[in-house]
Coordinates of C-alpha atoms and ligand atoms in Angstrom, one line a residue:
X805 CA -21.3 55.5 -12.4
X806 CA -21.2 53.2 -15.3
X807 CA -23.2 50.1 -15.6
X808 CA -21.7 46.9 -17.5
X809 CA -23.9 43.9 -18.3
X810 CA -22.3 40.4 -17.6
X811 CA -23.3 36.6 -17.4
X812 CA -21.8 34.4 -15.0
X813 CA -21.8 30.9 -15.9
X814 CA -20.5 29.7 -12.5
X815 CA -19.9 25.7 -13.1
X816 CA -18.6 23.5 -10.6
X817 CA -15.4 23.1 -12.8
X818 CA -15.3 26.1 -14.7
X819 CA -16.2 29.6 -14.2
X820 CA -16.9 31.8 -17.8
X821 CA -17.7 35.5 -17.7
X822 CA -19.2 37.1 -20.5
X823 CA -19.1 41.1 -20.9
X824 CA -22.0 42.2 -23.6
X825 CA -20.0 43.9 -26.2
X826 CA -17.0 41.4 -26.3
X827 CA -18.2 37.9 -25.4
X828 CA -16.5 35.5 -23.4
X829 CA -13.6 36.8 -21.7
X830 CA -12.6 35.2 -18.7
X831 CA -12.4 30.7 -18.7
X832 CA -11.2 29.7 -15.5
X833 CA -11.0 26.7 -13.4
X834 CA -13.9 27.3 -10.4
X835 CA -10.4 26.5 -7.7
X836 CA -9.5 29.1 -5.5
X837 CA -6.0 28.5 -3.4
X838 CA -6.5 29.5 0.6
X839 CA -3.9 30.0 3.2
X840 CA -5.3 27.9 6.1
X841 CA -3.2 30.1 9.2
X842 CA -4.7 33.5 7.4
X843 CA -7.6 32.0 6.1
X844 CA -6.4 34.5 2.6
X845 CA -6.9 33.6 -0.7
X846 CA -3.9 33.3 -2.6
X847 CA -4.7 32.5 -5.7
X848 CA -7.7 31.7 -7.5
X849 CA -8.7 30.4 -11.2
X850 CA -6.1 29.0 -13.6
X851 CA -2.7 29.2 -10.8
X852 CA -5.1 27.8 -7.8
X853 CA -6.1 24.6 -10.1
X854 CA -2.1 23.6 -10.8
X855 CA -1.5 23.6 -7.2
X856 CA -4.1 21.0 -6.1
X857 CA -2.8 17.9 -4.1
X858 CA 0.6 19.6 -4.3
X859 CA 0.3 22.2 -2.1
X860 CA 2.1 22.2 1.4
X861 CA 0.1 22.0 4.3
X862 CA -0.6 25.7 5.1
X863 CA -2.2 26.3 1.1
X864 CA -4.8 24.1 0.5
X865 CA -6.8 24.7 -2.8
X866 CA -10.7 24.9 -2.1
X867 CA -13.4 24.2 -4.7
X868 CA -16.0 26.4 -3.5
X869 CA -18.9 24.7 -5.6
X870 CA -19.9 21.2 -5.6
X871 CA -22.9 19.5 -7.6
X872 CA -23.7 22.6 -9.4
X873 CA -23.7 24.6 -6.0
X874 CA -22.2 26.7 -3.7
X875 CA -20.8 25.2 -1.0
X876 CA -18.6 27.4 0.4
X877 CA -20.2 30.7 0.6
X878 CA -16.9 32.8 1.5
X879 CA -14.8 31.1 -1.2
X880 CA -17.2 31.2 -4.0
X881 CA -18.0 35.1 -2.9
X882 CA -14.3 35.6 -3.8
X883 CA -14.0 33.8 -6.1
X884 CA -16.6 35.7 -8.0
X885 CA -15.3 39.2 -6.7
X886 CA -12.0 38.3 -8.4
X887 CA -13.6 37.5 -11.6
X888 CA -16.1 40.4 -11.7
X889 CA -12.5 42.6 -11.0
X890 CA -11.3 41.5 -13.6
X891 CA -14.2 41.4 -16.3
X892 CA -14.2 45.1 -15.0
X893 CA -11.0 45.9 -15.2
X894 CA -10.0 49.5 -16.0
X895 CA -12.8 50.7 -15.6
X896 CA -13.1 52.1 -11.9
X897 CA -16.4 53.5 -10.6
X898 CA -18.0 50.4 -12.5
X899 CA -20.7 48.1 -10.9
X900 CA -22.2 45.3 -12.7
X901 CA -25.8 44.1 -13.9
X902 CA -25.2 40.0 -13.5
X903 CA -27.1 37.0 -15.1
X904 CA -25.8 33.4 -13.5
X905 CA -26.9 30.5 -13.9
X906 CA -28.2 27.8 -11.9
X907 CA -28.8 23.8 -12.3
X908 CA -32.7 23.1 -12.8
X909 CA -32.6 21.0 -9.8
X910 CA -31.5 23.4 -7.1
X911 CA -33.4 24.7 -3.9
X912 CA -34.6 28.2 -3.2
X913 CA -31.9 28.2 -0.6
X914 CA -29.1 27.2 -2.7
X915 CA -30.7 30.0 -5.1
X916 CA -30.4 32.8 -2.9
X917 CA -26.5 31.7 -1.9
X918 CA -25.7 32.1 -5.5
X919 CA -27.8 35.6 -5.5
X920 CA -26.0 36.5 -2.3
X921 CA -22.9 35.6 -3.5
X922 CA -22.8 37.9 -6.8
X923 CA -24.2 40.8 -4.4
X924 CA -21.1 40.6 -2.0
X925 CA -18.9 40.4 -4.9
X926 CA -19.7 43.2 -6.6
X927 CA -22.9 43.2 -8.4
X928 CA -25.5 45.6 -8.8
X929 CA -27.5 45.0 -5.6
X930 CA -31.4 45.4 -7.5
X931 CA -29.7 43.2 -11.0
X932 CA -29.0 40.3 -10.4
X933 CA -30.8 37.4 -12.5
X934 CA -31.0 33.9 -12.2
X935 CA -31.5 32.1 -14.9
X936 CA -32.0 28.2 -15.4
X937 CA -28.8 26.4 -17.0
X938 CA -30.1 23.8 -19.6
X939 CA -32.6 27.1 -20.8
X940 CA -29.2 29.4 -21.4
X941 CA -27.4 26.0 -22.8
X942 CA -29.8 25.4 -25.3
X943 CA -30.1 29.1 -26.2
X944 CA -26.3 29.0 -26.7
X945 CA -26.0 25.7 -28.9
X946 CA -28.2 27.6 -31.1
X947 CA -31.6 25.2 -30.9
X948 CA -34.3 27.4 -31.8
X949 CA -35.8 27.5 -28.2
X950 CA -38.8 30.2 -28.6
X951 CA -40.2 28.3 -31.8
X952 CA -43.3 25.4 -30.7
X953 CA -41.2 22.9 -32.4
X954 CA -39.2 20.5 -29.3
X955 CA -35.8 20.4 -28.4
X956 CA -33.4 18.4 -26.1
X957 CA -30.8 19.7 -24.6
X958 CA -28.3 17.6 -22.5
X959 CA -25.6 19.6 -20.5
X960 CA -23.3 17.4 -19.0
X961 CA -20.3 19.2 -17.0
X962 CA -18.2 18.4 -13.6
X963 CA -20.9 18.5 -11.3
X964 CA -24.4 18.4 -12.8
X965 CA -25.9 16.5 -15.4
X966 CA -28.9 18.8 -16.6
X967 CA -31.3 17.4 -19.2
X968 CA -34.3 19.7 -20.3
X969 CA -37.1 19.4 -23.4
X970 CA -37.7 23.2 -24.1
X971 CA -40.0 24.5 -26.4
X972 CA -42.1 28.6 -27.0
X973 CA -39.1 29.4 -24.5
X974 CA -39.9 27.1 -21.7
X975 CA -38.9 24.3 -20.6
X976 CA -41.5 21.5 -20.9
X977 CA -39.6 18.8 -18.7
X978 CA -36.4 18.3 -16.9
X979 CA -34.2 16.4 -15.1
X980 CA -30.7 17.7 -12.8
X981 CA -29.5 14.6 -11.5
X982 CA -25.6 15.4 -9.3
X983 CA -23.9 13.1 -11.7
X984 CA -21.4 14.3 -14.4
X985 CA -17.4 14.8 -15.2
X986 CA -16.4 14.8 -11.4
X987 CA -18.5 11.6 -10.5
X988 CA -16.8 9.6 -13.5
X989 CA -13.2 10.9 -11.6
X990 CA -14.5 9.5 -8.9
X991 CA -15.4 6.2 -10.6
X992 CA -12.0 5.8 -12.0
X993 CA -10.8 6.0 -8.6
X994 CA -13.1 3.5 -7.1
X995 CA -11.6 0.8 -10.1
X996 CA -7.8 1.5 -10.0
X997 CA -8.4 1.3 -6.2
X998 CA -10.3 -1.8 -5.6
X999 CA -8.8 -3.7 -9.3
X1000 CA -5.1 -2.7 -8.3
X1001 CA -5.2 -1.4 -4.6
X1002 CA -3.8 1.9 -5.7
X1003 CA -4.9 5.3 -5.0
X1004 CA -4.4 8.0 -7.1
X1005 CA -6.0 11.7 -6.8
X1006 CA -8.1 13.4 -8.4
X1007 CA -6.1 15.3 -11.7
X1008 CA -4.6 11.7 -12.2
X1009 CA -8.2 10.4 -12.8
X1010 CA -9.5 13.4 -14.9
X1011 CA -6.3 13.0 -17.2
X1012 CA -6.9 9.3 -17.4
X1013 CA -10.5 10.3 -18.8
X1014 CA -9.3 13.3 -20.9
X1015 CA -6.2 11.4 -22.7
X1016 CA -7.8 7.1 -22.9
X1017 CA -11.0 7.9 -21.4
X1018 CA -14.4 6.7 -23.3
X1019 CA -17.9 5.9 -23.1
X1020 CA -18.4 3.6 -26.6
X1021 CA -15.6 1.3 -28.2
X1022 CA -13.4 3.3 -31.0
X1023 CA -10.3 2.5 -32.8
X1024 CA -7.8 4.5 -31.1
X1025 CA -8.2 2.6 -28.0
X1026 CA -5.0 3.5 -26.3
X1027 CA -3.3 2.8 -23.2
X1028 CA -1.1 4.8 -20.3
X1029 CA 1.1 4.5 -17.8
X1030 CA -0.3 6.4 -13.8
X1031 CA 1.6 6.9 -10.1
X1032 CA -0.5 5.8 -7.3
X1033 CA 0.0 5.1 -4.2
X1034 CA 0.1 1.4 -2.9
X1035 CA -2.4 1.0 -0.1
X1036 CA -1.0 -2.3 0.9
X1037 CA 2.2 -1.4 1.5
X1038 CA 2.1 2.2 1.4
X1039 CA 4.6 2.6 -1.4
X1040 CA 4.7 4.5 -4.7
X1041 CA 3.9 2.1 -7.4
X1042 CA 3.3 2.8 -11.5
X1043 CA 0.9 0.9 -13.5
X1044 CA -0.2 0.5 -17.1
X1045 CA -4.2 1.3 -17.4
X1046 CA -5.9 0.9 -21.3
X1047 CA -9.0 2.7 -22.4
X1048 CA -11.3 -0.4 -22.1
X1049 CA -10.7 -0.4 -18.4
X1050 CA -11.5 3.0 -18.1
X1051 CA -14.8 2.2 -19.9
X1052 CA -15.4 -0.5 -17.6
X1053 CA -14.9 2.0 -14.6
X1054 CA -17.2 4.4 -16.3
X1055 CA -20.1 2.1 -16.9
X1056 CA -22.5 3.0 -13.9
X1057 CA -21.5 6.7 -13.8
X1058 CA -22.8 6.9 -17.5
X1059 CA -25.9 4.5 -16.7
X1060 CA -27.3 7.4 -14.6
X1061 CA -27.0 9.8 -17.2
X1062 CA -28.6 7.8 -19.8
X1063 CA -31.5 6.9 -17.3
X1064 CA -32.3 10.5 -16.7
X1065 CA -32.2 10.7 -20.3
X1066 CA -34.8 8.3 -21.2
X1067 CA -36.8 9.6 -17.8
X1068 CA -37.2 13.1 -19.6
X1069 CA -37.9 11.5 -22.8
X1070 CA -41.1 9.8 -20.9
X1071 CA -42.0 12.5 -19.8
X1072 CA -42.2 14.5 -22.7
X1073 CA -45.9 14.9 -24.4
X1074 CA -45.9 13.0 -27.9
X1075 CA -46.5 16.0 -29.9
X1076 CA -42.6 17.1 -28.9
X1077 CA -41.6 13.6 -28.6
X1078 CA -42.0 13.6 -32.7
X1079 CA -40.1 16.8 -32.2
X1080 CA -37.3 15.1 -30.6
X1081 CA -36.7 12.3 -32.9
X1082 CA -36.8 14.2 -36.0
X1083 CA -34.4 16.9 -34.3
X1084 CA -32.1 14.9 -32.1
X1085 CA -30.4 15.6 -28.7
X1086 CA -27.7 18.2 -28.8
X1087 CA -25.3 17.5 -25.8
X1088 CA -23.0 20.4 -24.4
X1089 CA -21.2 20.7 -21.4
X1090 CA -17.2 19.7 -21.0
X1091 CA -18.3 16.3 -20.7
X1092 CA -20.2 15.9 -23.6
X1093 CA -16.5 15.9 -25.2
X1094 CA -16.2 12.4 -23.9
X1095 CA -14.8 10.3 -26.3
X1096 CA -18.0 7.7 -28.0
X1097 CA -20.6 9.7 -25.3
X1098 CA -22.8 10.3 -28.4
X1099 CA -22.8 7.1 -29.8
X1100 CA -23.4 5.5 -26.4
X1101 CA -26.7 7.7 -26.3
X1102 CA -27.6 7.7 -29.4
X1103 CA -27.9 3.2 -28.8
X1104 CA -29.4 4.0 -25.0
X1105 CA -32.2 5.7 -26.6
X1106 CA -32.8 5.4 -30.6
X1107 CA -32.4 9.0 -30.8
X1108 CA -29.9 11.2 -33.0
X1109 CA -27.2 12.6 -31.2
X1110 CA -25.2 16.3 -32.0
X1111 CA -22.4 17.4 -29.7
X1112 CA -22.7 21.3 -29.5
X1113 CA -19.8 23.3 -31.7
X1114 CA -18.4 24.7 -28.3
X1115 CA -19.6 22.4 -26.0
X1116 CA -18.0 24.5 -22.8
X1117 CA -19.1 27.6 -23.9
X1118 CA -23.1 27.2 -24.4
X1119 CA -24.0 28.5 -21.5
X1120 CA -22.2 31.5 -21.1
X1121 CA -23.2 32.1 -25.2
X1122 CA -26.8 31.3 -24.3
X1123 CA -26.6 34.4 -21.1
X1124 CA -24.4 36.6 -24.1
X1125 CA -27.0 36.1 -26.8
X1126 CA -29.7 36.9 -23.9
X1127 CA -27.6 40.2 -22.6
X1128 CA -27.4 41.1 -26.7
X1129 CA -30.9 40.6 -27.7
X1130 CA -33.1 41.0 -24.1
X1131 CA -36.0 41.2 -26.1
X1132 CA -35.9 38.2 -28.6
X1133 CA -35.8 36.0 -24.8
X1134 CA -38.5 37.8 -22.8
X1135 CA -40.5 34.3 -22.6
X1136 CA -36.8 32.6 -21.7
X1137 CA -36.7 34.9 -19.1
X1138 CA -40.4 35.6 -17.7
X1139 CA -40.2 31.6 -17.6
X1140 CA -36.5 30.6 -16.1
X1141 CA -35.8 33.7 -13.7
X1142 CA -37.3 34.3 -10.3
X1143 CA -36.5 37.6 -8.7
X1144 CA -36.5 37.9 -5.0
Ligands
ADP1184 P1 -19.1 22.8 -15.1 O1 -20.2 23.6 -15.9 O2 -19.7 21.9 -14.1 O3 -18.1 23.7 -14.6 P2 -17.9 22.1 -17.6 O4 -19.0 22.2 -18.6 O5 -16.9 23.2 -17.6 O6 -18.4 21.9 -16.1 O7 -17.1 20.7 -17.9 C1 -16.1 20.3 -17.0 C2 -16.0 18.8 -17.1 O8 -15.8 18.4 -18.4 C3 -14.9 18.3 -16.2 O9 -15.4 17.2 -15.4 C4 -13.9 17.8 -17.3 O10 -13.2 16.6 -16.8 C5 -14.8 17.4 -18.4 N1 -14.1 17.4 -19.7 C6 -13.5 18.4 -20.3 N2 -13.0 18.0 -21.5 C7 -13.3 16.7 -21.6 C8 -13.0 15.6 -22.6 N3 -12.3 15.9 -23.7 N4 -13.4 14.4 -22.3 C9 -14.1 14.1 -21.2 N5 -14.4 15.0 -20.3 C10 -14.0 16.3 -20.5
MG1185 MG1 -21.9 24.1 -16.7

């Protein structure tokens, strides 16, 4: 029987696999496409994610995680069996040793669902380990997390916003607050909805964010054109939104981010605080990529602000670096796993 060594960075929006030996091989959207009358899984990943709010009635596409965590065990178990298959594939008789991640903030139930979830999908039954996110995050953006000197990382993605001071390989303070890319879809909604009294779903908010979207006035301020739906007549209905609306929409959203910024910084003993200024806050995390985000926190909090290189890949970089080099992270992991 072979063993492989993998980490799962299993986000709310995307799922990465990393195989040691070959790095990241598998980005995929965490969506997985169920048949409702066989309760079957049609499609998951990539093809699942297209088909959302366009599906007929008998295929609906599922997120199985939400806020960082699982919330539908089944789903996310195959989910995760699909993408272990295929960071397996060819090679039959193969089981896997498995390092996911989880936010800082979660439970010891919500722990053991994702620990569950890897062993029904394949994993080696006695190797699975949990490590926290911001800890593998940092490690991937590079920060030098096992010297005494402080850093910040701030990991922004769909469901979680995780902000952590680490430092000899631990993480000195922290805050996981269930606010990130999906809550500013949501936001956008709630504006276009009560401003123009039109609803539009979900992708039509995250493309709004992705193409005008921003969190800090900039020259290309742009503008485009959305399908809703009226909700006072009931009717289809375009509209023309621009980029300082979608600030506007995004303005509380981004507050709560900023606040559990400045709460770690408080929290965080003077010596690292020094640390912090003279190093900065790297951000990482798809959201991170938000247009003016850095500039926004960099005047929220007087500190320097640098956006990771690859700021969707840290944390499955920060499990491949850990899978590569067990032994230059044995405080990383003696501190940020628990084994059950
Ligand atoms: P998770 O780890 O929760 O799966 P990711 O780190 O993969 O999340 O980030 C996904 C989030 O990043 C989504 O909410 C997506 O809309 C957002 N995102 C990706 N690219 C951009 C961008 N260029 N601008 C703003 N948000 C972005
Ligand atoms: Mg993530």
């Amino acid at each position: 029987m072979f063993t492989k060594d993998i980490g799962i960075d299993l986000g709310t929006a995307n799922t990465l696999v990393y195989l040691r030996g070959k790095g990241i091989i598998i980005r995929e959207p965490s969506v997985v496409a169920v048949n409702t009358h066989t309760d079957k899984c049609r499609y998951v990943g990539k093809e699942a994610k297209e088909i959302i709010g366009r599906t007929p009635g008998s295929i609906v596409a599922v997120k199985p995680l939400k806020d960082g965590v699982i919330a539908d065990f089944d789903i996310a178990t195959t989910m995760l069996q699909e993408f272990i298959k295929k960071a397996l594939k060819g090679t039959i008789f193969t089981k896997a040793n498995v390092i996911i991640c989880v936010p800082s903030g979660v439970t010891a139930v919500e722990r053991r669902a994702v620990r569950e979830a890897c062993q029904k999908a394949g994993a080696n039954k006695n190797n699975v380990l949990i490590i926290e996110e911001p800890m593998a995050a940092a490690i991937g953006a590079g920060l030098p997390t096992n010297s005494p000197s402080g850093s910040m990382i701030v990991d922004i993605g769909g469901g979680t916003s995780e902000v952590a001071v680490i430092s000899m390989g631990g993480i000195v303070a922290s805050r996981s607050i269930r606010c990130a890319g999906d809550e500013f879809d949501n936001a956008i909604i709630n504006y276009i909805k009560k401003k123009y009294n039109l609803l539009i779903g979900e992708p039509t908010a995250e493309k709004m964010k992705l193409e005008i979207g921003s969190a800090f006035p900039h020259e290309k301020e742009a503008s485009m054109e959305i399908k809703g739906r009226n909700l006072l007549n009931g009717l289809p209905e375009n509209i023309i939104i621009n980029s300082a609306e979608i600030r506007d929409a995004l303005v509380e959203p981004l507050s709560r981010v900023v606040d559990a910024i400045r709460a770690t910084l408080e929290e965080t003993p003077p010596e690292l605080s020094a640390d912090i200024i003279e190093n900065g806050i790297t951000l990482s995390g798809g959201s991170a990529l938000l247009r003016g985000l850095d500039r926004l926190i960099n005047r929220e909090t007087g500190m320097p602000i640098y956006i990771a290189e690859y700021p969707l890949d840290c944390v499955a970089e920060g499990m491949g670096k850990i899978l590569e080099k067990i032994n230059d992270y044995q405080d990383a992991l003696t501190e940020n796993i628990r084994y059950y």
